[in-house]
mmCIF file of C-alpha atoms and ligand atoms in Angstrom:
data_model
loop_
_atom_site.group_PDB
_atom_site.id
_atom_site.type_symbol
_atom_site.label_atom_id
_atom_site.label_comp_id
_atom_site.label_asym_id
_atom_site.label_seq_id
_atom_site.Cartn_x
_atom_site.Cartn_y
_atom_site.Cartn_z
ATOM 1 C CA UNK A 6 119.336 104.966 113.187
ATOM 2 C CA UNK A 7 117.132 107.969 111.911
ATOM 3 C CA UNK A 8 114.564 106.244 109.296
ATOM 4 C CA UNK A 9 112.611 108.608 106.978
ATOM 5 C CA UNK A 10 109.614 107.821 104.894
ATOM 6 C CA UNK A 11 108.690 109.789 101.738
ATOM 7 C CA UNK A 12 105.137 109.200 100.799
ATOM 8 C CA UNK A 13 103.806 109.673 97.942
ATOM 9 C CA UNK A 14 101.379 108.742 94.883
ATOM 10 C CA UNK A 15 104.187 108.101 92.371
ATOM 11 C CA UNK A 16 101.835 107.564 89.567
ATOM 12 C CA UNK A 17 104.783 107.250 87.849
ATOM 13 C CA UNK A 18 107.547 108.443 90.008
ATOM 14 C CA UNK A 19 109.294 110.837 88.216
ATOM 15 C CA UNK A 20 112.936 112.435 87.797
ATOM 16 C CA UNK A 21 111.326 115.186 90.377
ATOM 17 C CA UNK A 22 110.659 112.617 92.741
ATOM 18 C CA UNK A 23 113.752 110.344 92.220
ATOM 19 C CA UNK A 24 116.027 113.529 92.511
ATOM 20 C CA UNK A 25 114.080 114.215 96.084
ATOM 21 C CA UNK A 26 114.999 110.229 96.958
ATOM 22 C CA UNK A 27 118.766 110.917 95.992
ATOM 23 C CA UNK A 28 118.368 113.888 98.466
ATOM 24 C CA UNK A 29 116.903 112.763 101.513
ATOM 25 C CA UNK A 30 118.978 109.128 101.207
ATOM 26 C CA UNK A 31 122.070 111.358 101.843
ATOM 27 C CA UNK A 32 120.512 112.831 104.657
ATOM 28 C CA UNK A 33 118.925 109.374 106.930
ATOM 29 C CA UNK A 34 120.583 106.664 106.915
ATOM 30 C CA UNK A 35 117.749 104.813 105.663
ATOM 31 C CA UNK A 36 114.645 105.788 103.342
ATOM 32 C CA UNK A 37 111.475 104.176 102.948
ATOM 33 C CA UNK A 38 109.779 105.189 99.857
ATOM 34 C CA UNK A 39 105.887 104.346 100.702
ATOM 35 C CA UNK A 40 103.125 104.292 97.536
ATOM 36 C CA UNK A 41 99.910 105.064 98.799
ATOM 37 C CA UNK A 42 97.451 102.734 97.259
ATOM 38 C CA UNK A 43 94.796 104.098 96.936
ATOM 39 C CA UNK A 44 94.726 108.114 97.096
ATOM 40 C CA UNK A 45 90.929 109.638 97.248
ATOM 41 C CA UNK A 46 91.748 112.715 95.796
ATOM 42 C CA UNK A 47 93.762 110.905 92.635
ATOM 43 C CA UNK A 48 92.770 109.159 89.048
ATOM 44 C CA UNK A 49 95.607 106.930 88.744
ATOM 45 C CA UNK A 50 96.437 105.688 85.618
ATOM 46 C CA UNK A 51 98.794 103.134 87.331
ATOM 47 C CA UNK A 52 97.714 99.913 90.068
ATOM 48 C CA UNK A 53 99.754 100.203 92.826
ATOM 49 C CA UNK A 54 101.843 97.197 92.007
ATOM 50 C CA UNK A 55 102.951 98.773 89.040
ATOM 51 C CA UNK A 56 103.541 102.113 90.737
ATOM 52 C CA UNK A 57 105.873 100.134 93.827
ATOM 53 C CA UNK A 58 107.204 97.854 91.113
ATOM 54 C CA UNK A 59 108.540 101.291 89.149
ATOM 55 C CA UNK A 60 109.643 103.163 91.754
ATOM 56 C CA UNK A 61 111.685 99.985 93.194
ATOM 57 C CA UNK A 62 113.561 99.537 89.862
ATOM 58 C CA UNK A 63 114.217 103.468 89.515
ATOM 59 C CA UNK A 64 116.300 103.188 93.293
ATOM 60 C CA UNK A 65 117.916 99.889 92.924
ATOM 61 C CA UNK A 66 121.045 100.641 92.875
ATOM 62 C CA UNK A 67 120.895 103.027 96.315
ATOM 63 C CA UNK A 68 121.794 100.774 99.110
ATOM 64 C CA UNK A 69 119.599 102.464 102.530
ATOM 65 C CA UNK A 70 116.493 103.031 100.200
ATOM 66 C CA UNK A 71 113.300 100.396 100.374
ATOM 67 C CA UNK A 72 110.076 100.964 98.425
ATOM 68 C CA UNK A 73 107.163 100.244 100.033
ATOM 69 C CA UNK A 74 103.194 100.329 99.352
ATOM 70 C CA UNK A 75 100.720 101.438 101.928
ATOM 71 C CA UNK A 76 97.297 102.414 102.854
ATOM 72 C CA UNK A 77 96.001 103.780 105.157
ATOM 73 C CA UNK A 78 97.301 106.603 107.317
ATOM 74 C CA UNK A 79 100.700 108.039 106.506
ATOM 75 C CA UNK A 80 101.638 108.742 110.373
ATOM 76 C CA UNK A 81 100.780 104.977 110.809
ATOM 77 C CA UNK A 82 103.054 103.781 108.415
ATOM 78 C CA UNK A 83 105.548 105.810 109.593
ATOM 79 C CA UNK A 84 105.118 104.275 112.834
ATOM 80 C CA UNK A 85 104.787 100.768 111.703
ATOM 81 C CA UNK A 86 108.222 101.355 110.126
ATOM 82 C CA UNK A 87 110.007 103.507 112.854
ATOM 83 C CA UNK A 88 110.197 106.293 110.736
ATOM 84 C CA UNK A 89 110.699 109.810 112.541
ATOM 85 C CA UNK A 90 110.998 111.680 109.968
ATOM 86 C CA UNK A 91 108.503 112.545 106.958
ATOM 87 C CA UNK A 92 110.116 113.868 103.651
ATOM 88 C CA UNK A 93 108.103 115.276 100.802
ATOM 89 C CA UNK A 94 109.344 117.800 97.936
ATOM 90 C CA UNK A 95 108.054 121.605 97.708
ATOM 91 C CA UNK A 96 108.147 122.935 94.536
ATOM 92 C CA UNK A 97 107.582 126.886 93.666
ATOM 93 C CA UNK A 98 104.288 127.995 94.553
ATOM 94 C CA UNK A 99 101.929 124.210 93.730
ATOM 95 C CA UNK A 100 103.079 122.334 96.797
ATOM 96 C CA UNK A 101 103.368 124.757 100.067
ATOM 97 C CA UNK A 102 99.938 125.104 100.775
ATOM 98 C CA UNK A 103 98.342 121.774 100.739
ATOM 99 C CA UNK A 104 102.256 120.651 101.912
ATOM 100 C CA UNK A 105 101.650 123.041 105.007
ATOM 101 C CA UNK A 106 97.566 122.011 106.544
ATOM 102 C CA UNK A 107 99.241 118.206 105.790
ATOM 103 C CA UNK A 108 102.026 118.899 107.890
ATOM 104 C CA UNK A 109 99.476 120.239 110.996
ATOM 105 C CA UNK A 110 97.335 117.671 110.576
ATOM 106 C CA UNK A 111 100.367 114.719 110.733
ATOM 107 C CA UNK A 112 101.505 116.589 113.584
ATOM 108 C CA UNK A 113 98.064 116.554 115.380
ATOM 109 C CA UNK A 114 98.226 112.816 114.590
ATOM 110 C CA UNK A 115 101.725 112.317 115.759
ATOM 111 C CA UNK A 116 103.452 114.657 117.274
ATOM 112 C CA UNK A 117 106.572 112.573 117.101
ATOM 113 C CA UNK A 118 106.966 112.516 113.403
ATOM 114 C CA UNK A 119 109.344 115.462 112.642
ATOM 115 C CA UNK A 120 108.720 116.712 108.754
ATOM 116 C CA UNK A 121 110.948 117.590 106.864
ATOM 117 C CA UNK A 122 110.526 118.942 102.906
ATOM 118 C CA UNK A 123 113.103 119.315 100.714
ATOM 119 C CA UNK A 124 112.832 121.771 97.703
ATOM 120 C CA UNK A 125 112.711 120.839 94.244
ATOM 121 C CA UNK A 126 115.424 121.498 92.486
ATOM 122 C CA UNK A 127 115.413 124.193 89.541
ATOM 123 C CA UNK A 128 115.788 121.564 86.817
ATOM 124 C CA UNK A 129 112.472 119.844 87.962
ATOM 125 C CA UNK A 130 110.380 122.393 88.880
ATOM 126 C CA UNK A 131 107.898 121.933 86.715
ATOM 127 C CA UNK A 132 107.533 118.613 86.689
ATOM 128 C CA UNK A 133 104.320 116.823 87.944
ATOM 129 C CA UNK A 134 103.205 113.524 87.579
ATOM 130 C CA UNK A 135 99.874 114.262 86.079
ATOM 131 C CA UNK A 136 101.131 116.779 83.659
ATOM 132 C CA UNK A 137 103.747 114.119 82.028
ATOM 133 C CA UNK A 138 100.798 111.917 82.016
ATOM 134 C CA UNK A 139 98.338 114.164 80.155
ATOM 135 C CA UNK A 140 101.348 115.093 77.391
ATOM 136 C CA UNK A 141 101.958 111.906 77.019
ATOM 137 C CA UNK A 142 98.652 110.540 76.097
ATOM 138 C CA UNK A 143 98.452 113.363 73.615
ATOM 139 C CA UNK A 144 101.213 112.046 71.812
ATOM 140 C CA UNK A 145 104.452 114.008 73.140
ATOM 141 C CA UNK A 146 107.296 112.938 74.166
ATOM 142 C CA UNK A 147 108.520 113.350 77.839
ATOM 143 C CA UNK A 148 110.981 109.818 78.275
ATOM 144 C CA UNK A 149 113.916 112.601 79.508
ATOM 145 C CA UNK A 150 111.434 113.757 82.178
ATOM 146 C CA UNK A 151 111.596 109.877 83.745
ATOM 147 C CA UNK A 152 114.077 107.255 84.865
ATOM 148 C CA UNK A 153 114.282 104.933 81.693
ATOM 149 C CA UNK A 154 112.435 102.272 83.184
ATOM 150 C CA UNK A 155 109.586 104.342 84.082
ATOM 151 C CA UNK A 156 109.098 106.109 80.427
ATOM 152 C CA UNK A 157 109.171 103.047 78.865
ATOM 153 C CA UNK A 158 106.131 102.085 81.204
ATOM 154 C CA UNK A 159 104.171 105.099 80.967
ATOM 155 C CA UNK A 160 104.849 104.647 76.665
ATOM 156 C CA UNK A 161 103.269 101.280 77.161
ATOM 157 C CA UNK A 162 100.503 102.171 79.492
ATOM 158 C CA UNK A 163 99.474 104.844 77.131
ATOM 159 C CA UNK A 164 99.733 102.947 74.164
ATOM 160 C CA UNK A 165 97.175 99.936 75.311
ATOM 161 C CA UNK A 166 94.842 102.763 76.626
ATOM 162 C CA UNK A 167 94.194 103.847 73.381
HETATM 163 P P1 LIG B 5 100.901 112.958 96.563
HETATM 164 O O1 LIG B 5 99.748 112.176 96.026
HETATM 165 O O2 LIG B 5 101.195 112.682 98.006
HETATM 166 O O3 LIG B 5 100.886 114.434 96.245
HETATM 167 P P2 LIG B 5 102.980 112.710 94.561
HETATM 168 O O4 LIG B 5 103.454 111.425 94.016
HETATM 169 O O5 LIG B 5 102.266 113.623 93.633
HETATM 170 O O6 LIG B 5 102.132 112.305 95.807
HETATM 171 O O7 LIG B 5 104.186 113.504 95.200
HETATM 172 C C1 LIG B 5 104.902 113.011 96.317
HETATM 173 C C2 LIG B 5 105.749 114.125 96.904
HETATM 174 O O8 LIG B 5 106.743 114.518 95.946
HETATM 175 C C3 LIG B 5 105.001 115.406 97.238
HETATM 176 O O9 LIG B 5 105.573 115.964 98.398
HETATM 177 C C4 LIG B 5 105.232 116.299 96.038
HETATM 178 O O10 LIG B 5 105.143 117.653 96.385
HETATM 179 C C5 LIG B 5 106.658 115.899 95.697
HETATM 180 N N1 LIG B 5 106.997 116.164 94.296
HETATM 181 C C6 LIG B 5 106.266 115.904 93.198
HETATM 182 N N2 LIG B 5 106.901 116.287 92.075
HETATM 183 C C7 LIG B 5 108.088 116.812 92.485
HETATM 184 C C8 LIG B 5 109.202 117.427 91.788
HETATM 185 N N3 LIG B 5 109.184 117.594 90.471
HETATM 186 N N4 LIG B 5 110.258 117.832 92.533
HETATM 187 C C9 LIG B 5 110.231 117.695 93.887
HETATM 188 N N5 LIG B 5 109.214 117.153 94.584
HETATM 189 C C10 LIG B 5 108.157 116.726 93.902
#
């Protein structure tokens, strides 16, 4: 059975992201979506139980996808869940970079872990998790950007922060 995992902040997961999970659960016949806790490089507006919580609800209803948190090394995950295959998303120009010296480095880590990136599609090129997060703490309105459960979250969030 080829497992994948697709790793990821998801702070919230977004229609980019779910649209990448459709994908890539067509492609293995089982997906582990993994939420990395705690990300160094991140200011998460979401705990990690909320963020595994949303992204769980969002893929209910696909059969050979689980949502899992993590910390930690990704390639160590991977192996603790006998995953051989790393997906992410590449969208125009933000992600290839920064995709690529990850993909090296994983490799250097495990060589066994194939990776395998799936572009974004046109409609959701754009979309980033930080950038629905900073229009939607100024007041606008990005619910069609999100699965339902997840803007309804993010309306919340935002509303108690301020
Ligand atoms: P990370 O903290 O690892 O960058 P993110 O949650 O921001 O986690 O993104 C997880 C993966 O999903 C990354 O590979 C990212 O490039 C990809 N991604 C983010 N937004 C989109 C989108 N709109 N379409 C396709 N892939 C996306």
């Amino acid at each position: 059975m080829t497992v994948a995992v697709y790793p990821g902040s998801f702070d919230p997961m977004t229609k980019g992201h779910l649209d990448v999970v459709i994908r890539a659960a067509r492609l293995f016949e089982k997906l582990i979506v993994g939420v990395y806790d705690t990300p160094d490089n991140k200011r998460l507006l979401f705990t990690v139980q909320e963020r595994t919580g949303m992204a769980a609800e969002a893929t209910a209803g696909m059969p050979n996808v689980e949502v899992r948190s993590f910390s930690g090394l990704t390639v160590d995950f991977a192996e603790k869940v006998g995953a051989h295959v790393m997906v992410r998303g590449l969208r125009v120009s933000a992600d290839f970079e920064w995709e690529f010296d990850m993909a090296m480095m994983n490799r250097k880590l495990n060589p066994n872990l194939e990776m395998v990136c799936l572009m974004a599609s046109p409609e959701f090129q754009f979309l980033s998790s930080s950038l629905l997060k900073e229009v939607s703490k100024l007041g606008g309105n990005v619910d069609d950007m999100l699965p339902k459960n997840v803007a309804e979250a993010l309306r919340r969030k935002v509303h108690k922060e301020m």
